[in-house]
Amino acid sequence: MSKYIIGIDLGGTNIKSAVFTTEFKKIHERSDATEADQGPIHVLNKMVNIAKEMMLLVGIQPDAVQCMGIGVPGLLDPETGNSVFSPNFPEWENVHVVNHMKQHFEFPVFIDNDVRVNLYGEWLFGAGVGYRNMVLITLGTGLGSGIVNDGKVIYGTTSSAGEIGHMNMYREGRACRCGSSGCLGRYVSAIGMVRTLTDKLDAGKLSIITEWVEGDHTQITAHMISDAYDLGDTLAMEVMHETGEILGFGLTNVINLLNPERIIVGGGMSAAGDRLLNSVRDTVQKHSLQLASGACTIVQAKLGGQAGMIGAAAYASRRTSVIFGP
């Protein structure tokens, strides 16, 4: 009997789900609104229903499912299956995702951090294939990251290794939800880049973006900054360069510390491409250890929004084998 794996990427806005063969050929996928404002139980039940509906649509019985993997934002314990805290979801504290799934499914279910499942996706099927030392950073509303060292994904003592977004860049910087200030992710993220632009607009600098939003700076998006950059807008170019430079200094520390072969930049903000990465690469080349930086390439992610689903499935598959423990 053929076996299948379910991969779910739980996001603050959407739940992306797919069914794969054990060779990771995707046979069905879907995207559903998360509806996080309706509480943890609603979200958990929604994932249960999505999995059941996919099995029904594909025409497979539960005993044909080898396992299911779920990428969950925030802090969690992948061994027990407990999601300790997720900033994207109201009232989401100590939500035992795996225990809830066990009430509905007999096949094994595993959870991991959403960025790490994206890491598994890019490492095994995307821009990281063939690399034993690599780092993935995801640039969205914040800055997430995951690390592969000597062919193994790094978890750390509390499964929270790789919080590059909370690397302190400024002694007295922007306040961060982690309780500190000056964190890299407060500057290098969609929210951070927009904040940099609006601060400069409030200080009197000019940009075509002001006309686009009719003076309402709360409507500015990171995508607008890329569009203005392409039109030669001086302030947009300045902000993109400044953001890339800050990320470059952050990645200089990463390169000097971890000595990766490849750094992959993913997440929605990575669509800025070389507009952002040219400044990143230039800063890294100037400030990191030359031997280490010379051996490291910085590239865009390859799989985009697919990485989380296939990465969650691959992670679950590895958890079912002694060989591929986390």
Rosetta silent file (secondary structure, phi, psi, omega in degrees, C-alpha in Angstrom):
SEQUENCE: MSKYIIGIDLGGTNIKSAVFTTEFKKIHERSDATEADQGPIHVLNKMVNIAKEMMLLVGIQPDAVQCMGIGVPGLLDPETGNSVFSPNFPEWENVHVVNHMKQHFEFPVFIDNDVRVNLYGEWLFGAGVGYRNMVLITLGTGLGSGIVNDGKVIYGTTSSAGEIGHMNMYREGRACRCGSSGCLGRYVSAIGMVRTLTDKLDAGKLSIITEWVEGDHTQITAHMISDAYDLGDTLAMEVMHETGEILGFGLTNVINLLNPERIIVGGGMSAAGDRLLNSVRDTVQKHSLQLASGACTIVQAKLGGQAGMIGAAAYASRRTSVIFGP
SCORE:     score description
SCORE:     0.000 S_00000001
   1 L     0.000  133.399  178.661    0.000    0.000    0.000 S_00000001
   2 L   -66.711  147.571  179.067    1.286    3.452   -0.928 S_00000001
   3 L  -114.701  155.313 -176.783    2.065    5.806    1.945 S_00000001
   4 E  -135.644  159.506  178.688    1.591    9.541    2.180 S_00000001
   5 E  -129.261  137.136  177.327    2.828   12.448    4.302 S_00000001
   6 E  -104.898  132.173  176.663    0.894   15.581    5.237 S_00000001
   7 E  -121.043  129.729 -179.222    2.735   18.882    5.648 S_00000001
   8 E  -127.329  129.678  176.759    1.116   21.950    7.218 S_00000001
   9 E  -110.260  102.710 -176.502    2.613   25.438    7.457 S_00000001
  10 E   -85.160  112.982  178.886    0.640   27.342   10.103 S_00000001
  11 L  -112.520  166.682 -179.386    0.856   31.076    9.502 S_00000001
  12 L   -65.987  -26.947 -179.302   -0.702   34.049   11.199 S_00000001
  13 L  -106.139  -43.774 -176.144   -2.864   34.746    8.145 S_00000001
  14 E  -130.892  152.202  170.769   -3.079   31.465    6.242 S_00000001
  15 E  -105.926  114.823  179.045   -2.709   27.736    6.809 S_00000001
  16 E  -101.609  126.086 -172.453   -0.875   26.187    3.852 S_00000001
  17 E  -134.206  150.692  178.568   -1.303   22.429    3.611 S_00000001
  18 E  -154.675  156.101  173.361   -0.294   19.663    1.220 S_00000001
  19 E  -111.364  131.469 -179.345   -0.264   15.889    0.772 S_00000001
  20 E  -123.023  154.089  166.077    2.960   14.303   -0.482 S_00000001
  21 E   -75.156  171.464  178.558    4.043   10.838   -1.459 S_00000001
  22 L   -71.003   -8.715  172.330    6.925    9.404    0.559 S_00000001
  23 L   -95.351    7.713  176.959    9.152   10.510   -2.351 S_00000001
  24 L    66.136   33.007  168.117    7.869   14.064   -1.685 S_00000001
  25 L   -87.234  123.455 -177.176    5.892   14.389   -4.869 S_00000001
  26 E   -77.456  128.249 -179.646    3.066   16.815   -4.096 S_00000001
  27 E  -114.253  -11.865  176.534   -0.342   15.449   -5.031 S_00000001
  28 E  -165.375  141.498  174.733   -2.617   18.046   -3.452 S_00000001
  29 E  -145.513  159.849  178.729   -2.323   21.432   -1.759 S_00000001
  30 E  -157.370  164.285  176.423   -4.592   24.117   -0.377 S_00000001
  31 E  -135.313  132.569 -178.253   -4.556   27.379    1.558 S_00000001
  32 E  -130.896  148.588  174.951   -7.101   28.397    4.202 S_00000001
  33 E   -62.819  136.227 -176.888   -7.553   31.476    6.361 S_00000001
  34 L   -70.234  -41.067 -177.655   -6.096   30.840    9.827 S_00000001
  35 L    58.011   45.707 -176.787   -8.798   32.759   11.741 S_00000001
  36 H   -61.774  -25.872 -178.187   -6.435   33.053   14.682 S_00000001
  37 H   -67.188  -11.128  179.353   -8.711   35.592   16.376 S_00000001
  38 H   -91.513    4.864  171.598  -11.155   32.770   17.129 S_00000001
  39 L   100.074  161.686 -176.147   -8.746   31.128   19.545 S_00000001
  40 H   -59.221  -43.732 -177.517   -6.338   28.175   19.721 S_00000001
  41 H   -62.651  -39.399  177.941   -8.958   25.405   19.764 S_00000001
  42 H   -61.382  -44.005 -179.322  -10.572   26.799   16.629 S_00000001
  43 H   -65.698  -43.429  179.336   -7.214   26.850   14.836 S_00000001
  44 H   -61.838  -46.173  179.654   -6.351   23.323   15.980 S_00000001
  45 H   -64.615  -32.803  178.425   -9.728   21.981   14.881 S_00000001
  46 H   -65.048  -40.844  177.588   -9.358   23.757   11.582 S_00000001
  47 H   -65.793  -37.584  176.478   -6.072   21.933   10.926 S_00000001
  48 H   -60.139  -47.855 -178.319   -7.729   18.634   11.849 S_00000001
  49 H   -65.685  -37.385  178.191  -10.556   19.288    9.391 S_00000001
  50 H   -61.849  -46.430  179.766   -8.143   20.359    6.664 S_00000001
  51 H   -61.187  -43.887 -179.827   -6.165   17.128    7.022 S_00000001
  52 H   -64.782  -41.084 -179.296   -9.352   15.032    6.956 S_00000001
  53 H   -66.858  -37.834  178.016  -10.714   16.885    3.940 S_00000001
  54 H   -65.754  -42.635  178.697   -7.464   16.459    2.022 S_00000001
  55 H   -61.605  -40.865 -179.984   -7.408   12.729    2.724 S_00000001
  56 H   -65.602  -43.883 -178.087  -11.000   12.442    1.566 S_00000001
  57 H   -65.872  -41.272 -179.431  -10.380   14.445   -1.588 S_00000001
  58 H   -75.359  -24.497  179.311   -7.230   12.511   -2.495 S_00000001
  59 L    85.765   40.384  178.368   -8.941    9.249   -1.649 S_00000001
  60 L  -121.168  145.368  177.704   -6.604    7.880    1.009 S_00000001
  61 L   -85.307  156.440  179.162   -7.447    6.228    4.309 S_00000001
  62 H   -54.803  -33.589 -178.996   -5.836    7.361    7.585 S_00000001
  63 H   -73.694   -5.724  175.476   -3.782    4.154    7.747 S_00000001
  64 H   -91.558   -5.566  179.106   -2.140    5.178    4.460 S_00000001
  65 E   -90.066  120.294 -179.714   -0.714    8.317    6.085 S_00000001
  66 E   -71.273  -41.852 -177.581    2.809    7.721    7.343 S_00000001
  67 E  -172.913  171.387  175.749    2.958   10.923    9.415 S_00000001
  68 E  -136.787  137.286  177.069    2.082   14.604    9.537 S_00000001
  69 E  -118.519  142.106 -179.138    4.344   17.580   10.211 S_00000001
  70 E  -130.980  126.476  172.681    3.227   21.052   11.282 S_00000001
  71 E   -90.873  123.362 -175.336    5.301   24.229   11.305 S_00000001
  72 E  -121.672  128.863  178.243    4.176   26.490   14.166 S_00000001
  73 L   -66.310  149.322  173.010    5.415   30.066   14.745 S_00000001
  74 L    98.247 -165.642 -177.869    7.022   30.932   18.046 S_00000001
  75 E   -85.775  136.787 -178.729    8.637   29.013   20.883 S_00000001
  76 E  -155.724  169.865  175.656    7.866   25.322   21.206 S_00000001
  77 E  -114.428  102.082 -176.981    9.107   21.938   22.380 S_00000001
  78 L   -66.891  -18.950 -179.916    9.384   19.643   19.338 S_00000001
  79 L   -77.181  -42.160 -179.326    9.906   16.595   21.552 S_00000001
  80 L   -91.165  -21.580 -178.029    6.672   16.913   23.541 S_00000001
  81 L    85.676   17.761 -179.510    4.661   18.677   20.836 S_00000001
  82 E   -97.239  127.456  174.578    3.795   21.630   23.059 S_00000001
  83 E   -90.693  109.036 -171.988    3.650   25.123   21.551 S_00000001
  84 E   -71.282  -46.408 -177.314    4.826   27.330   24.411 S_00000001
  85 E  -161.810  137.689  175.638    4.062   30.740   22.920 S_00000001
  86 L  -133.659  118.525 -176.479    3.254   32.207   19.535 S_00000001
  87 L   -68.408  -16.706 -177.002    3.193   35.985   19.046 S_00000001
  88 L   -83.024  -12.178 -172.480    0.947   35.672   15.981 S_00000001
  89 L  -124.301  129.138  177.238   -1.989   34.113   17.824 S_00000001
  90 L   -63.701  140.118  175.031   -4.133   35.574   20.631 S_00000001
  91 L    58.301   27.871 -177.352   -4.200   33.563   23.874 S_00000001
  92 L   -98.526   90.365  177.252   -1.758   31.034   22.438 S_00000001
  93 E  -138.514  130.369 -178.498    0.250   29.798   25.414 S_00000001
  94 E    49.267   54.453  176.760    1.146   26.180   26.198 S_00000001
  95 E   -94.180  112.449 -175.804   -1.040   24.842   23.402 S_00000001
  96 E   -85.407   88.849 -174.215   -0.317   21.129   23.115 S_00000001
  97 H   -62.133  -46.687 -175.158   -0.705   20.727   19.376 S_00000001
  98 H   -65.931  -43.010  178.621    0.349   17.068   19.184 S_00000001
  99 H   -60.345  -37.202  178.132   -1.931   15.903   22.005 S_00000001
 100 H   -65.558  -42.596 -179.736   -4.860   17.559   20.266 S_00000001
 101 H   -65.953  -32.399  179.839   -4.005   15.842   16.981 S_00000001
 102 H   -64.236  -22.810  177.761   -3.725   12.469   18.757 S_00000001
 103 L   -71.357  -16.379 -174.239   -7.406   12.750   19.627 S_00000001
 104 L  -119.919  -21.421 -175.205   -8.221   12.609   15.913 S_00000001
 105 L  -132.109  144.327  175.791   -5.428   10.683   14.183 S_00000001
 106 L   -92.125  -21.025  177.895   -3.554    7.451   14.869 S_00000001
 107 L   -74.419  153.216 -176.946   -0.613    8.320   12.637 S_00000001
 108 L   -68.327  142.290  178.426    2.272   10.228   14.284 S_00000001
 109 E  -124.857  135.575 -178.637    2.193   14.029   14.269 S_00000001
 110 E  -130.359  146.875  175.264    5.235   16.251   14.861 S_00000001
 111 E  -121.592  153.902  171.262    5.662   19.996   15.236 S_00000001
 112 E  -151.232  168.120  177.926    8.605   22.311   14.788 S_00000001
 113 E   -58.685  142.958 -175.835    9.183   26.026   14.509 S_00000001
 114 H   -61.735  -35.137  179.077    7.849   27.462   11.240 S_00000001
 115 H   -70.201  -37.904  179.145   11.228   28.862   10.208 S_00000001
 116 H   -66.775  -35.556  177.480   12.953   25.536   10.812 S_00000001
 117 H   -68.590  -32.996  172.344   10.454   23.682    8.629 S_00000001
 118 H   -63.844  -37.276  176.282   11.174   26.263    5.935 S_00000001
 119 H   -60.672  -47.042  177.947   14.847   25.494    6.529 S_00000001
 120 H   -58.128  -41.502 -179.292   14.220   21.792    5.965 S_00000001
 121 H   -61.796  -50.786 -178.494   12.376   22.648    2.752 S_00000001
 122 H   -69.657  -34.890 -178.921   15.113   24.825    1.274 S_00000001
 123 H   -68.423  -42.954 -173.628   17.915   22.577    2.522 S_00000001
 124 H   -90.715  -24.600 -173.402   16.503   19.344    1.146 S_00000001
 125 H  -133.713   -5.775 -173.213   14.645   20.563   -1.948 S_00000001
 126 L  -122.615 -130.516 -173.153   15.574   24.171   -2.696 S_00000001
 127 L   -73.076   -8.502 -178.460   18.515   26.560   -2.669 S_00000001
 128 L  -103.855    5.374 -177.587   20.346   24.604    0.047 S_00000001
 129 L   -58.444  128.203  176.471   20.555   21.212   -1.654 S_00000001
 130 L    91.704   -4.329 -178.399   24.006   19.705   -1.232 S_00000001
 131 L  -100.037  137.133  179.376   25.218   22.090    1.497 S_00000001
 132 L  -100.009  -13.671  178.839   26.269   20.843    4.939 S_00000001
 133 L  -135.674  105.104 -176.932   26.725   24.281    6.511 S_00000001
 134 E  -151.301  162.269  178.550   24.051   26.837    5.755 S_00000001
 135 E  -132.217  135.369  171.670   21.756   29.425    7.281 S_00000001
 136 E  -109.455  130.747  170.075   18.232   30.380    6.237 S_00000001
 137 E  -119.184  139.018  177.737   16.837   33.757    7.207 S_00000001
 138 E  -114.115  125.448 -178.781   13.221   34.672    6.552 S_00000001
 139 E  -107.469  106.570  177.236   12.333   38.336    6.174 S_00000001
 140 L  -135.882 -127.378  174.638    8.677   39.049    6.805 S_00000001
 141 L   -66.166  -23.924  173.797    7.007   40.923    9.624 S_00000001
 142 L  -136.319 -163.715  178.847   10.117   39.905   11.587 S_00000001
 143 E  -124.704  111.237  177.212   13.394   38.125   10.943 S_00000001
 144 E  -106.865  165.212 -179.555   13.515   34.391   11.562 S_00000001
 145 E  -158.874  157.684  175.037   16.374   31.989   10.985 S_00000001
 146 E  -143.963  155.122 -171.221   17.496   28.387   11.068 S_00000001
 147 E  -131.267  134.448  168.734   20.936   26.796   10.961 S_00000001
 148 E  -112.803  124.482 -179.336   22.438   23.650    9.485 S_00000001
 149 E  -127.347  123.413 -177.662   25.880   22.822   10.860 S_00000001
 150 L    49.883   42.168  175.107   27.907   19.856    9.616 S_00000001
 151 L    79.808   10.553  179.438   24.793   18.362    8.067 S_00000001
 152 E  -128.814  138.874  175.490   22.588   18.686   11.163 S_00000001
 153 E   -73.621  130.854 -176.785   19.865   21.193   12.002 S_00000001
 154 L   -87.334  128.759  179.938   20.824   23.054   15.161 S_00000001
 155 L  -111.067  -39.429 -177.441   18.210   23.156   17.933 S_00000001
 156 L    83.500  178.354 -174.481   20.048   24.189   21.092 S_00000001
 157 L   -63.089  -40.942 -178.074   19.162   23.527   24.733 S_00000001
 158 L  -113.111   23.780 -179.290   15.617   24.890   24.554 S_00000001
 159 L    57.169   30.669 -179.975   15.028   24.332   20.816 S_00000001
 160 L  -123.272   22.734  178.039   15.402   28.068   20.259 S_00000001
 161 L   -66.239  149.765  174.824   18.787   28.175   18.534 S_00000001
 162 L    92.758   19.850 -179.656   19.176   30.508   15.584 S_00000001
 163 L   -80.505   63.413 -178.676   17.391   33.619   16.839 S_00000001
 164 H   -63.380  -30.684  179.334   19.504   35.832   14.606 S_00000001
 165 H   -62.520  -18.521  179.209   16.653   38.344   14.463 S_00000001
 166 H  -104.564   15.773  171.112   17.263   39.092   18.141 S_00000001
 167 L   -65.135  128.014 -176.163   20.954   39.777   17.693 S_00000001
 168 E   -77.743  120.360 -178.020   21.524   43.135   19.385 S_00000001
 169 L  -104.809  -24.450 -177.439   22.707   45.707   16.850 S_00000001
 170 L  -137.285  132.856 -178.269   22.239   48.948   18.813 S_00000001
 171 L   -61.361  -43.032  177.852   22.713   49.567   22.513 S_00000001
 172 L  -122.941   79.728 -176.118   19.786   51.995   22.618 S_00000001
 173 L  -114.670 -163.128 -179.643   17.648   50.977   19.661 S_00000001
 174 L   -63.448  139.464  179.202   14.065   50.297   18.769 S_00000001
 175 E   -65.160  143.343 -179.410   12.086   48.407   21.401 S_00000001
 176 L  -120.621  151.012 -179.935   11.481   44.741   20.599 S_00000001
 177 L   -65.757  -14.756  178.414    8.682   42.431   21.716 S_00000001
 178 L   -73.728  -11.461 -179.307   11.323   40.107   23.163 S_00000001
 179 L   105.276  -12.725  177.837   11.867   42.670   25.919 S_00000001
 180 L   -97.777 -163.924  177.907   15.195   43.959   24.623 S_00000001
 181 E  -149.023  158.162  178.325   15.928   46.757   22.186 S_00000001
 182 L    75.491   17.929 -178.613   18.011   47.302   19.087 S_00000001
 183 E   -69.299  146.295 -178.264   17.360   43.781   17.725 S_00000001
 184 H   -53.083  -42.349 -177.246   18.292   43.130   14.097 S_00000001
 185 H   -66.406  -16.658  177.466   14.731   42.188   13.199 S_00000001
 186 H   -77.801  -10.058  179.549   13.438   45.600   14.271 S_00000001
 187 L  -116.460  -39.188 -178.108   15.396   47.091   11.370 S_00000001
 188 L  -106.807   87.406  178.367   15.657   44.292    8.841 S_00000001
 189 L  -173.630  169.681  178.021   12.075   43.149    8.237 S_00000001
 190 H   -60.037  -46.105  179.672    9.096   44.486    6.345 S_00000001
 191 H   -64.165  -41.893 -178.486    7.949   46.366    9.436 S_00000001
 192 H   -64.571  -42.192 -179.058   11.472   47.559   10.179 S_00000001
 193 H   -68.375  -38.883  176.463   12.120   48.895    6.691 S_00000001
 194 H   -63.745  -40.386  178.145    8.794   50.731    6.618 S_00000001
 195 H   -61.585  -40.964  178.448    9.616   52.224   10.032 S_00000001
 196 H   -60.814  -43.415 -179.700   12.967   53.447    8.677 S_00000001
 197 H   -65.629  -47.832 -176.756   11.220   55.122    5.749 S_00000001
 198 H   -65.208  -34.253  176.028    8.468   56.739    7.820 S_00000001
 199 H   -61.535  -39.767 -179.524   11.012   58.050   10.333 S_00000001
 200 H   -71.982  -36.572  175.696   12.837   59.755    7.481 S_00000001
 201 H   -64.535  -41.938  179.097    9.593   61.147    6.055 S_00000001
 202 H   -64.806  -25.135  179.264    8.660   62.490    9.492 S_00000001
 203 L   -85.007   -0.022  174.350   12.077   64.158    9.603 S_00000001
 204 L   109.072   -0.774  178.763   11.255   66.055    6.416 S_00000001
 205 L   -77.046  158.857 -172.468   12.646   63.911    3.614 S_00000001
 206 L  -113.448  147.462  177.359   10.598   63.476    0.433 S_00000001
 207 L  -154.467  147.788  176.034    9.428   60.412   -1.479 S_00000001
 208 L   -61.573  -21.878 -178.466    6.945   59.638   -4.234 S_00000001
 209 H   -62.111  -31.073  178.501    5.430   57.124   -1.813 S_00000001
 210 H   -58.836  -38.693  177.583    3.803   59.989    0.111 S_00000001
 211 H   -67.970  -40.085 -177.826    1.692   60.728   -2.970 S_00000001
 212 H   -60.573  -36.375 -177.601    0.769   57.051   -3.383 S_00000001
 213 L  -101.372    9.173  178.607   -0.671   56.879    0.145 S_00000001
 214 L    52.439   41.883  175.233   -2.068   60.423    0.031 S_00000001
 215 L    82.158   -4.630 -179.439   -0.025   61.401    3.044 S_00000001
 216 L   -91.477   94.076 -175.228   -1.207   58.493    5.233 S_00000001
 217 H   -65.060  -17.819  178.980    2.080   56.903    6.274 S_00000001
 218 H   -70.159  -13.042 -179.005    0.275   54.028    7.990 S_00000001
 219 H   -93.568   -0.822 -177.588   -0.567   52.691    4.520 S_00000001
 220 L   -72.479  137.229  177.169    3.062   52.345    3.405 S_00000001
 221 L  -121.696  162.240  177.356    4.254   48.810    2.639 S_00000001
 222 H   -63.315  -34.856  179.130    7.654   47.283    1.983 S_00000001
 223 H   -61.754  -36.344  177.917    6.511   46.448   -1.553 S_00000001
 224 H   -62.496  -36.001  179.830    5.951   50.155   -2.202 S_00000001
 225 H   -64.977  -40.639  175.927    9.558   50.836   -1.259 S_00000001
 226 H   -62.818  -43.047 -179.874   10.725   48.336   -3.893 S_00000001
 227 H   -63.312  -43.284  179.495    8.441   49.936   -6.497 S_00000001
 228 H   -66.181  -37.065  176.001    9.698   53.426   -5.656 S_00000001
 229 H   -56.477  -45.511 -178.328   13.280   52.143   -5.790 S_00000001
 230 H   -65.328  -23.813  178.452   12.683   50.959   -9.364 S_00000001
 231 L   -89.771    3.739  178.067   11.438   54.445  -10.272 S_00000001
 232 L    81.418   18.810  178.649   14.660   55.987   -8.954 S_00000001
 233 L   -63.905  120.609 -173.041   13.117   57.458   -5.804 S_00000001
 234 H   -61.060  -43.679 -176.874   16.089   58.765   -3.826 S_00000001
 235 H   -69.923  -40.199  177.948   14.662   58.073   -0.374 S_00000001
 236 H   -60.982  -40.569  178.408   13.519   54.549   -1.281 S_00000001
 237 H   -65.754  -38.878  178.455   17.012   53.800   -2.575 S_00000001
 238 H   -63.983  -44.838 -178.993   18.535   55.217    0.599 S_00000001
 239 H   -66.451  -42.763  179.165   16.264   53.110    2.831 S_00000001
 240 H   -62.894  -41.954  179.051   16.887   49.932    0.824 S_00000001
 241 H   -65.010  -44.455 -179.121   20.651   50.497    0.989 S_00000001
 242 H   -63.218  -41.911  178.781   20.548   51.251    4.717 S_00000001
 243 H   -64.445  -44.133  178.109   18.446   48.149    5.425 S_00000001
 244 H   -63.236  -36.905  179.656   20.770   45.973    3.355 S_00000001
 245 H   -66.124  -42.851  178.787   23.788   47.409    5.117 S_00000001
 246 H   -63.516  -43.624  176.903   22.364   46.619    8.569 S_00000001
 247 H   -62.528  -37.543  178.298   21.538   43.083    7.448 S_00000001
 248 H   -60.837  -40.973  176.853   25.056   42.837    6.035 S_00000001
 249 H   -66.868  -38.418  176.560   26.563   43.658    9.423 S_00000001
 250 H   -62.809  -43.934 -179.278   24.297   41.091   11.050 S_00000001
 251 H   -73.048  -23.581  172.095   25.308   38.432    8.542 S_00000001
 252 H   -60.342  -43.956  177.171   28.953   39.391    8.986 S_00000001
 253 H   -63.610  -40.740  179.115   28.599   38.230   12.591 S_00000001
 254 H   -62.536  -45.364 -179.208   26.835   35.064   11.412 S_00000001
 255 H   -64.747  -43.835 -179.257   29.583   34.287    8.890 S_00000001
 256 H   -66.370  -32.331 -177.334   32.372   34.928   11.373 S_00000001
 257 H   -84.373  -43.732 -170.162   30.674   32.780   14.016 S_00000001
 258 H  -105.193  -19.707  178.592   29.230   29.895   11.998 S_00000001
 259 L    54.422   51.556 -179.583   31.349   29.807    8.815 S_00000001
 260 L   -76.274  158.816  173.241   28.455   28.703    6.528 S_00000001
 261 L   -83.456  -29.439 -175.057   28.827   27.785    2.863 S_00000001
 262 E  -147.720  138.802  170.748   25.521   29.388    1.958 S_00000001
 263 E  -117.629  124.104 -178.716   23.078   31.907    3.397 S_00000001
 264 E  -106.310  130.241 -179.881   19.570   31.745    1.936 S_00000001
 265 E  -107.743  115.614 -179.453   17.285   34.760    2.202 S_00000001
 266 E  -124.129 -167.117 -177.342   13.568   33.929    2.125 S_00000001
 267 L    89.162  165.012 -175.517   10.265   35.369    3.284 S_00000001
 268 H   -56.909  -37.167 -177.015    8.057   37.945    1.594 S_00000001
 269 H   -71.672  -17.006  179.680   10.596   40.747    1.826 S_00000001
 270 H   -65.403  -14.144  176.612   13.163   38.666   -0.063 S_00000001
 271 H   -61.540  -17.600  175.535   11.254   39.643   -3.216 S_00000001
 272 H   -62.138  -23.542  174.537   13.318   42.842   -3.090 S_00000001
 273 L    57.467 -134.777 -175.425   16.101   40.658   -4.490 S_00000001
 274 H   -68.754  -17.287  173.954   19.309   42.409   -5.484 S_00000001
 275 H   -54.842  -39.045  179.521   17.866   45.795   -4.545 S_00000001
 276 H   -92.353  -45.615 -169.285   18.503   44.625   -0.988 S_00000001
 277 H   -71.867  -23.344  177.568   21.118   41.910   -1.403 S_00000001
 278 H   -62.020  -42.172  177.756   23.664   44.007   -3.289 S_00000001
 279 H   -68.866  -35.834  177.609   24.187   46.148   -0.175 S_00000001
 280 H   -60.941  -51.851 -176.944   24.205   43.004    1.976 S_00000001
 281 H   -63.588  -40.235 -179.764   26.927   41.352   -0.080 S_00000001
 282 H   -62.938  -43.073 -179.962   28.986   44.541   -0.277 S_00000001
 283 H   -66.418  -43.311  178.260   28.899   44.999    3.508 S_00000001
 284 H   -60.310  -44.177 -178.706   29.757   41.349    4.145 S_00000001
 285 H   -62.490  -36.316 -177.259   32.688   41.518    1.750 S_00000001
 286 H   -78.686  -30.170 -166.730   34.076   44.614    3.454 S_00000001
 287 H  -118.649  -13.449 -179.845   33.603   43.596    7.093 S_00000001
 288 L   -92.050  167.329  176.300   33.630   39.818    7.538 S_00000001
 289 L   -61.526  126.218 -170.300   36.644   37.539    7.756 S_00000001
 290 H   -63.170  -37.076  179.631   37.794   37.187    4.176 S_00000001
 291 H   -63.075  -43.343 -178.413   38.479   33.461    4.293 S_00000001
 292 H   -71.435  -46.062 -177.399   34.985   32.780    5.647 S_00000001
 293 H   -68.409  -30.601  179.099   33.102   35.252    3.425 S_00000001
 294 H   -67.023  -21.962 -179.372   34.971   34.045    0.353 S_00000001
 295 L   -97.233    2.245 -173.347   33.548   30.568    0.921 S_00000001
 296 L  -118.748  130.584  173.974   29.962   31.762    1.487 S_00000001
 297 E  -106.540  143.711  178.724   27.322   32.677   -1.096 S_00000001
 298 E  -114.112  117.257 -172.637   24.227   34.732   -0.251 S_00000001
 299 E  -134.464  163.986  173.692   21.226   33.845   -2.409 S_00000001
 300 E   -77.647  152.155  174.717   17.445   34.144   -2.550 S_00000001
 301 L   -62.703  152.990 -175.968   15.266   31.237   -1.470 S_00000001
 302 L   -99.798  -33.985 -170.304   14.113   28.978   -4.281 S_00000001
 303 L   -92.039  -15.552 -179.850   10.837   27.482   -3.075 S_00000001
 304 H    59.165 -133.212 -177.229    9.018   30.567   -1.825 S_00000001
 305 H   -70.881   -5.198  178.732    5.717   29.737   -0.118 S_00000001
 306 H   -83.890  -19.272 -171.699    6.145   26.026   -0.850 S_00000001
 307 H   -61.281  -39.859 -176.597    9.095   25.557    1.505 S_00000001
 308 H   -65.536  -40.699 -178.343    7.051   25.365    4.708 S_00000001
 309 H   -67.970  -51.589 -178.264    4.716   22.622    3.506 S_00000001
 310 H   -70.828  -30.549  177.135    7.334   20.322    2.028 S_00000001
 311 H   -67.809  -39.673  177.303    9.718   21.131    4.878 S_00000001
 312 H   -63.658  -40.393  178.260    7.089   20.162    7.477 S_00000001
 313 H   -66.173  -43.135 -179.928    6.508   16.891    5.638 S_00000001
 314 H   -65.474  -40.128  178.042   10.234   16.175    5.392 S_00000001
 315 H   -61.206  -45.350  179.338   10.740   17.000    9.066 S_00000001
 316 H   -63.016  -40.800  178.285    7.952   14.604   10.073 S_00000001
 317 H   -60.666  -41.269  179.027    9.394   11.903    7.854 S_00000001
 318 H   -67.289  -35.482  179.667   12.761   12.314    9.526 S_00000001
 319 H   -67.854  -24.334  179.654   11.194   12.144   12.980 S_00000001
 320 L   -79.942   -7.033 -179.178    9.680    8.754   12.146 S_00000001
 321 L  -116.821  138.093  177.298   13.169    7.334   11.521 S_00000001
 322 L   -60.586  -33.441 -177.273   15.906    6.817   14.111 S_00000001
 323 L   -63.742  -35.906 -170.570   18.401    7.926   11.479 S_00000001
 324 L  -109.990   39.869  176.805   16.799   11.326   11.032 S_00000001
 325 L   -63.736  155.856 -175.806   16.096   12.504   14.560 S_00000001
 326 L   -68.303    0.000    0.000   16.036   16.292   15.062 S_00000001
